[in-house]
Short mmCIF file of C-alpha atoms in Angstrom, two decimals:
data_model
loop_
_atom_site.label_atom_id
_atom_site.label_comp_id
_atom_site.label_asym_id
_atom_site.label_seq_id
_atom_site.Cartn_x
_atom_site.Cartn_y
_atom_site.Cartn_z
CA MET A 239 -26.27 16.23 11.16
CA LYS A 240 -25.43 12.99 9.33
CA ARG A 241 -22.13 12.72 11.22
CA GLU A 242 -23.89 13.30 14.55
CA SER A 243 -26.56 10.75 13.68
CA SER A 244 -23.91 8.16 12.85
CA ALA A 245 -22.02 8.89 16.08
CA VAL A 246 -25.20 8.56 18.15
CA GLN A 247 -26.09 5.28 16.42
CA ASN A 248 -22.60 3.90 17.17
CA TRP A 249 -22.94 4.99 20.80
CA TYR A 250 -26.39 3.39 21.03
CA ASN A 251 -25.19 0.09 19.55
CA ALA A 252 -22.10 -0.02 21.78
CA ASP A 253 -24.02 0.38 25.05
CA PRO A 254 -24.60 -3.11 26.47
CA GLY A 255 -28.25 -3.75 27.14
CA LEU A 256 -29.56 -0.39 25.94
CA ALA A 257 -31.52 -1.80 23.00
CA ASP A 258 -32.90 -4.56 25.26
CA LYS A 259 -34.20 -1.97 27.76
CA VAL A 260 -35.79 0.09 25.00
CA GLU A 261 -37.54 -2.88 23.39
CA PHE A 262 -38.66 -4.27 26.75
CA LEU A 263 -40.35 -1.01 27.74
CA ALA A 264 -41.89 -0.63 24.29
CA TRP A 265 -43.35 -4.13 24.49
CA LYS A 266 -44.49 -3.73 28.10
CA TYR A 267 -46.41 -0.50 27.38
CA ARG A 268 -47.37 -1.15 23.75
CA SER A 269 -51.11 -0.89 24.48
CA GLU A 270 -50.57 2.68 25.78
CA SER A 271 -49.01 4.15 22.61
CA PRO A 272 -45.68 4.90 24.26
CA VAL A 273 -42.65 6.80 23.08
CA ILE A 274 -39.54 5.25 24.57
CA GLN A 275 -37.21 8.10 25.44
CA VAL A 276 -33.47 7.56 25.63
CA TRP A 277 -31.72 10.59 27.09
CA ALA A 278 -28.03 11.13 27.81
CA PRO A 279 -25.99 14.23 28.63
CA ALA A 280 -23.23 13.18 26.21
CA ILE A 281 -22.00 10.30 24.06
CA SER A 282 -18.26 10.88 24.44
CA PRO A 283 -16.43 9.76 27.61
CA PRO A 284 -16.82 10.43 30.38
CA HIS A 285 -20.57 10.12 30.19
CA SER A 286 -23.21 8.79 32.55
CA ALA A 287 -25.49 5.90 31.71
CA PRO A 288 -28.44 6.89 29.54
CA THR A 289 -31.89 7.26 31.05
CA VAL A 290 -34.54 5.09 29.41
CA VAL A 291 -38.21 5.73 30.15
CA ALA A 292 -41.57 4.87 28.63
CA ILE A 293 -43.73 7.93 28.06
CA THR A 294 -47.31 6.79 27.45
CA ARG A 295 -49.76 8.69 25.28
CA THR A 296 -51.58 10.07 28.31
CA GLN A 297 -48.25 11.69 29.23
CA TRP A 298 -46.75 12.82 25.91
CA ASP A 299 -50.05 14.01 24.43
CA ASP A 300 -51.11 15.96 27.52
CA VAL A 301 -51.28 19.76 27.37
CA THR A 302 -48.78 19.94 30.26
CA SER A 303 -46.29 17.67 28.49
CA ASP A 304 -42.71 18.86 27.85
CA PHE A 305 -43.05 17.55 24.29
CA PRO A 306 -43.10 20.45 21.79
CA GLU A 307 -46.27 20.64 19.70
CA SER A 308 -44.31 19.82 16.53
CA LEU A 309 -43.03 16.60 18.14
CA LYS A 310 -46.50 15.67 19.38
CA LEU A 311 -47.79 16.12 15.83
CA ASN A 312 -45.04 13.88 14.43
CA VAL A 313 -45.74 11.18 17.02
CA ARG A 314 -49.51 11.32 16.43
CA THR A 315 -48.88 10.98 12.69
CA MET A 316 -46.59 7.97 13.20
CA PHE A 317 -49.14 6.18 15.39
CA ALA A 318 -51.97 7.00 12.95
CA GLN A 319 -50.28 5.41 9.93
CA SER A 320 -52.21 2.41 8.64
CA SER A 321 -48.99 0.40 8.43
CA PHE A 322 -48.28 0.82 12.16
CA CYS A 323 -48.95 -2.25 14.33
CA ALA A 324 -48.19 -2.06 18.07
CA ASP A 325 -47.24 -5.76 18.12
CA LYS A 326 -44.64 -5.28 15.40
CA SER A 327 -43.04 -1.87 15.86
CA PHE A 328 -42.57 1.01 18.27
CA HIS A 329 -41.37 4.60 18.45
CA SER A 330 -38.29 5.83 20.27
CA LEU A 331 -36.89 9.29 20.89
CA VAL A 332 -33.12 9.55 21.35
CA SER A 333 -31.88 12.83 22.83
CA ILE A 334 -28.27 13.82 23.54
CA GLU A 335 -28.00 17.08 25.44
CA SER A 336 -24.37 18.06 24.76
CA ILE A 337 -24.77 18.04 20.97
CA GLN A 338 -28.43 19.14 20.96
CA PHE A 339 -29.37 15.98 19.10
CA SER A 340 -32.89 14.59 19.03
CA ALA A 341 -34.31 11.96 16.70
CA LEU A 342 -37.68 10.22 16.63
CA ARG A 343 -37.49 6.74 15.13
CA ASN A 344 -39.84 3.93 14.23
CA GLN A 345 -38.26 0.57 15.06
CA SER A 346 -39.29 -3.06 14.58
CA PHE A 347 -39.41 -5.45 17.51
CA SER A 348 -36.85 -8.25 17.56
CA PRO A 349 -38.50 -11.67 17.17
CA PHE A 350 -37.50 -12.77 20.68
CA ILE A 351 -39.31 -9.90 22.42
CA THR A 352 -42.69 -11.08 21.10
CA THR A 353 -42.27 -14.41 22.91
CA LEU A 354 -41.99 -12.85 26.38
CA HIS A 355 -44.23 -14.39 29.02
CA SER A 356 -46.58 -11.90 30.66
CA SER A 357 -44.96 -12.49 34.07
CA ALA A 358 -41.64 -11.18 32.71
CA LEU A 359 -43.27 -7.79 32.27
CA THR A 360 -43.18 -7.31 36.05
CA LEU A 361 -39.39 -6.94 35.82
CA THR A 362 -37.68 -3.59 35.56
CA ALA A 363 -35.98 -2.77 32.28
CA ASP A 364 -32.59 -3.00 34.05
CA ASP A 365 -33.34 -6.47 35.46
CA PHE A 366 -34.59 -7.69 32.09
CA ALA A 367 -31.49 -6.42 30.28
CA ALA A 368 -29.21 -7.98 32.93
CA GLU A 369 -30.87 -11.38 32.52
CA VAL A 370 -30.67 -11.21 28.72
CA ALA A 371 -26.96 -10.36 29.04
CA ARG A 372 -26.42 -13.39 31.32
CA ARG A 373 -28.13 -15.66 28.82
CA ARG A 374 -26.03 -14.35 25.96
CA VAL A 375 -22.86 -15.26 27.88
CA ASN A 376 -24.03 -18.68 29.05
CA SER A 377 -27.67 -19.64 29.40
CA THR A 378 -27.16 -22.77 31.53
CA SER A 379 -24.41 -21.80 33.98
CA SER A 380 -24.99 -20.76 37.57
CA HIS A 381 -24.68 -17.01 37.90
CA VAL A 382 -23.49 -15.71 41.24
CA ARG A 383 -22.93 -12.41 43.03
CA LEU A 384 -19.82 -11.90 45.19
CA THR A 385 -20.44 -10.98 48.79
CA GLY A 386 -18.56 -10.70 52.08
CA LEU A 387 -15.10 -10.40 50.55
CA CYS A 388 -12.60 -8.63 52.81
CA GLY A 389 -9.27 -8.67 50.95
CA ALA A 390 -11.00 -7.75 47.69
CA ALA A 391 -13.99 -5.85 49.07
CA HIS A 392 -14.17 -3.73 45.91
CA LEU A 393 -15.46 -6.84 44.11
CA ASN A 394 -18.47 -7.28 46.40
CA GLY A 395 -21.65 -6.99 44.36
CA ARG A 396 -19.96 -8.00 41.10
CA GLU A 397 -21.62 -10.83 39.18
CA GLY A 398 -20.10 -13.74 37.36
CA VAL A 399 -20.41 -17.38 36.34
CA LEU A 400 -19.57 -20.19 38.77
CA ASN A 401 -16.83 -22.17 37.03
CA GLY A 402 -16.27 -25.16 39.33
CA HIS A 403 -13.78 -25.89 42.09
CA ASP A 404 -10.41 -24.20 42.28
CA PRO A 405 -7.91 -26.88 41.13
CA ASN A 406 -5.42 -25.57 43.70
CA ASN A 407 -7.81 -25.57 46.66
CA SER A 408 -10.82 -27.90 46.88
CA GLU A 409 -12.53 -25.64 49.43
CA ARG A 410 -12.67 -22.72 47.02
CA PHE A 411 -14.53 -22.04 43.77
CA ILE A 412 -13.63 -20.17 40.61
CA VAL A 413 -15.96 -17.34 39.59
CA LEU A 414 -15.52 -15.92 36.10
CA LEU A 415 -16.48 -12.25 36.45
CA GLU A 416 -18.12 -10.13 33.79
CA GLY A 417 -15.25 -8.71 31.80
CA GLY A 418 -13.24 -11.95 31.74
CA ARG A 419 -11.38 -11.87 35.07
CA ASP A 420 -11.63 -14.91 37.34
CA ILE A 421 -11.36 -15.06 41.10
CA SER A 422 -11.07 -17.90 43.63
CA VAL A 423 -13.53 -17.59 46.52
CA GLN A 424 -14.98 -19.60 49.37
CA ALA A 425 -18.57 -20.82 49.15
CA LYS A 426 -19.63 -18.21 51.73
CA ASN A 427 -18.44 -15.44 49.43
CA TYR A 428 -21.00 -15.86 46.68
CA GLU A 429 -24.74 -16.11 46.41
CA LEU A 430 -26.79 -17.47 43.55
CA VAL A 431 -28.39 -14.83 41.37
CA HIS A 432 -32.13 -15.36 40.95
CA ARG A 433 -32.75 -16.22 37.31
CA PRO A 434 -36.22 -15.15 36.23
CA LYS A 435 -38.10 -17.01 33.55
CA LEU A 436 -38.62 -14.76 30.55
CA PHE A 437 -40.19 -16.60 27.66
CA ILE A 438 -43.42 -18.50 27.08
CA SER A 439 -41.46 -21.67 26.29
CA GLU A 440 -40.01 -21.68 29.82
CA PHE A 441 -43.40 -22.12 31.50
#
C-alpha cells in the first residue's frame, strides 16, 4: 500500500496542472462542503487524462450517492473537525481503477488560490489551469494559438509564446510552442489567446 501511495503521489505531482484544477474546484465550491474527486483508469502509460470533479455535500451525502457509507462517515468526520476551515483547507479523493487505489486526503490551499478574484471562478478548471501554466512560463508575453496552417496542419490549435519577428523573413513571426519547439509563421496563422484576469490585484 505504501508503494502504491508513493507511486500515485508521484503521478499526481508529475501531471501538469492537476493540482491547480483540484485547488480551483475546491476553492470555487468551498461553501458547499465539496470532495474533489480525481479519478484515473491507470497511472502507468498509456493512460488517459484524469477526471477531476467537485462533488458537493448535497451529492456525496445523498442516499443515492455512489459513495460507500464508510466513506461518507469519514468525510463527515473530516468536515466536522473543529480545526477544519473551508478557507484554509479542503478534502480530495484520489482513485486509480487499475490498482484499486483510493485515498481521502485533507489538503491546505496554496496562498495564491486565496487571492483569486470572484470573476475568475466563472472559468472552467481546465481554463484556469491553462492560464496558470502560461503565467508560470512567462506572465508578460503574448500567448498565441496556431491556426490555418497547411504544410504543418498538425500544429493547428497548439499554443505558444510570440517571440518576435523571424530574423530570416520580416513578414513572419517566431512562435515558441509549449514543449520548447519554435516555428516561423505568417501573422494570419496565429491568433491571440484571451488572457483572463485571475487575481484581486489585477482589478
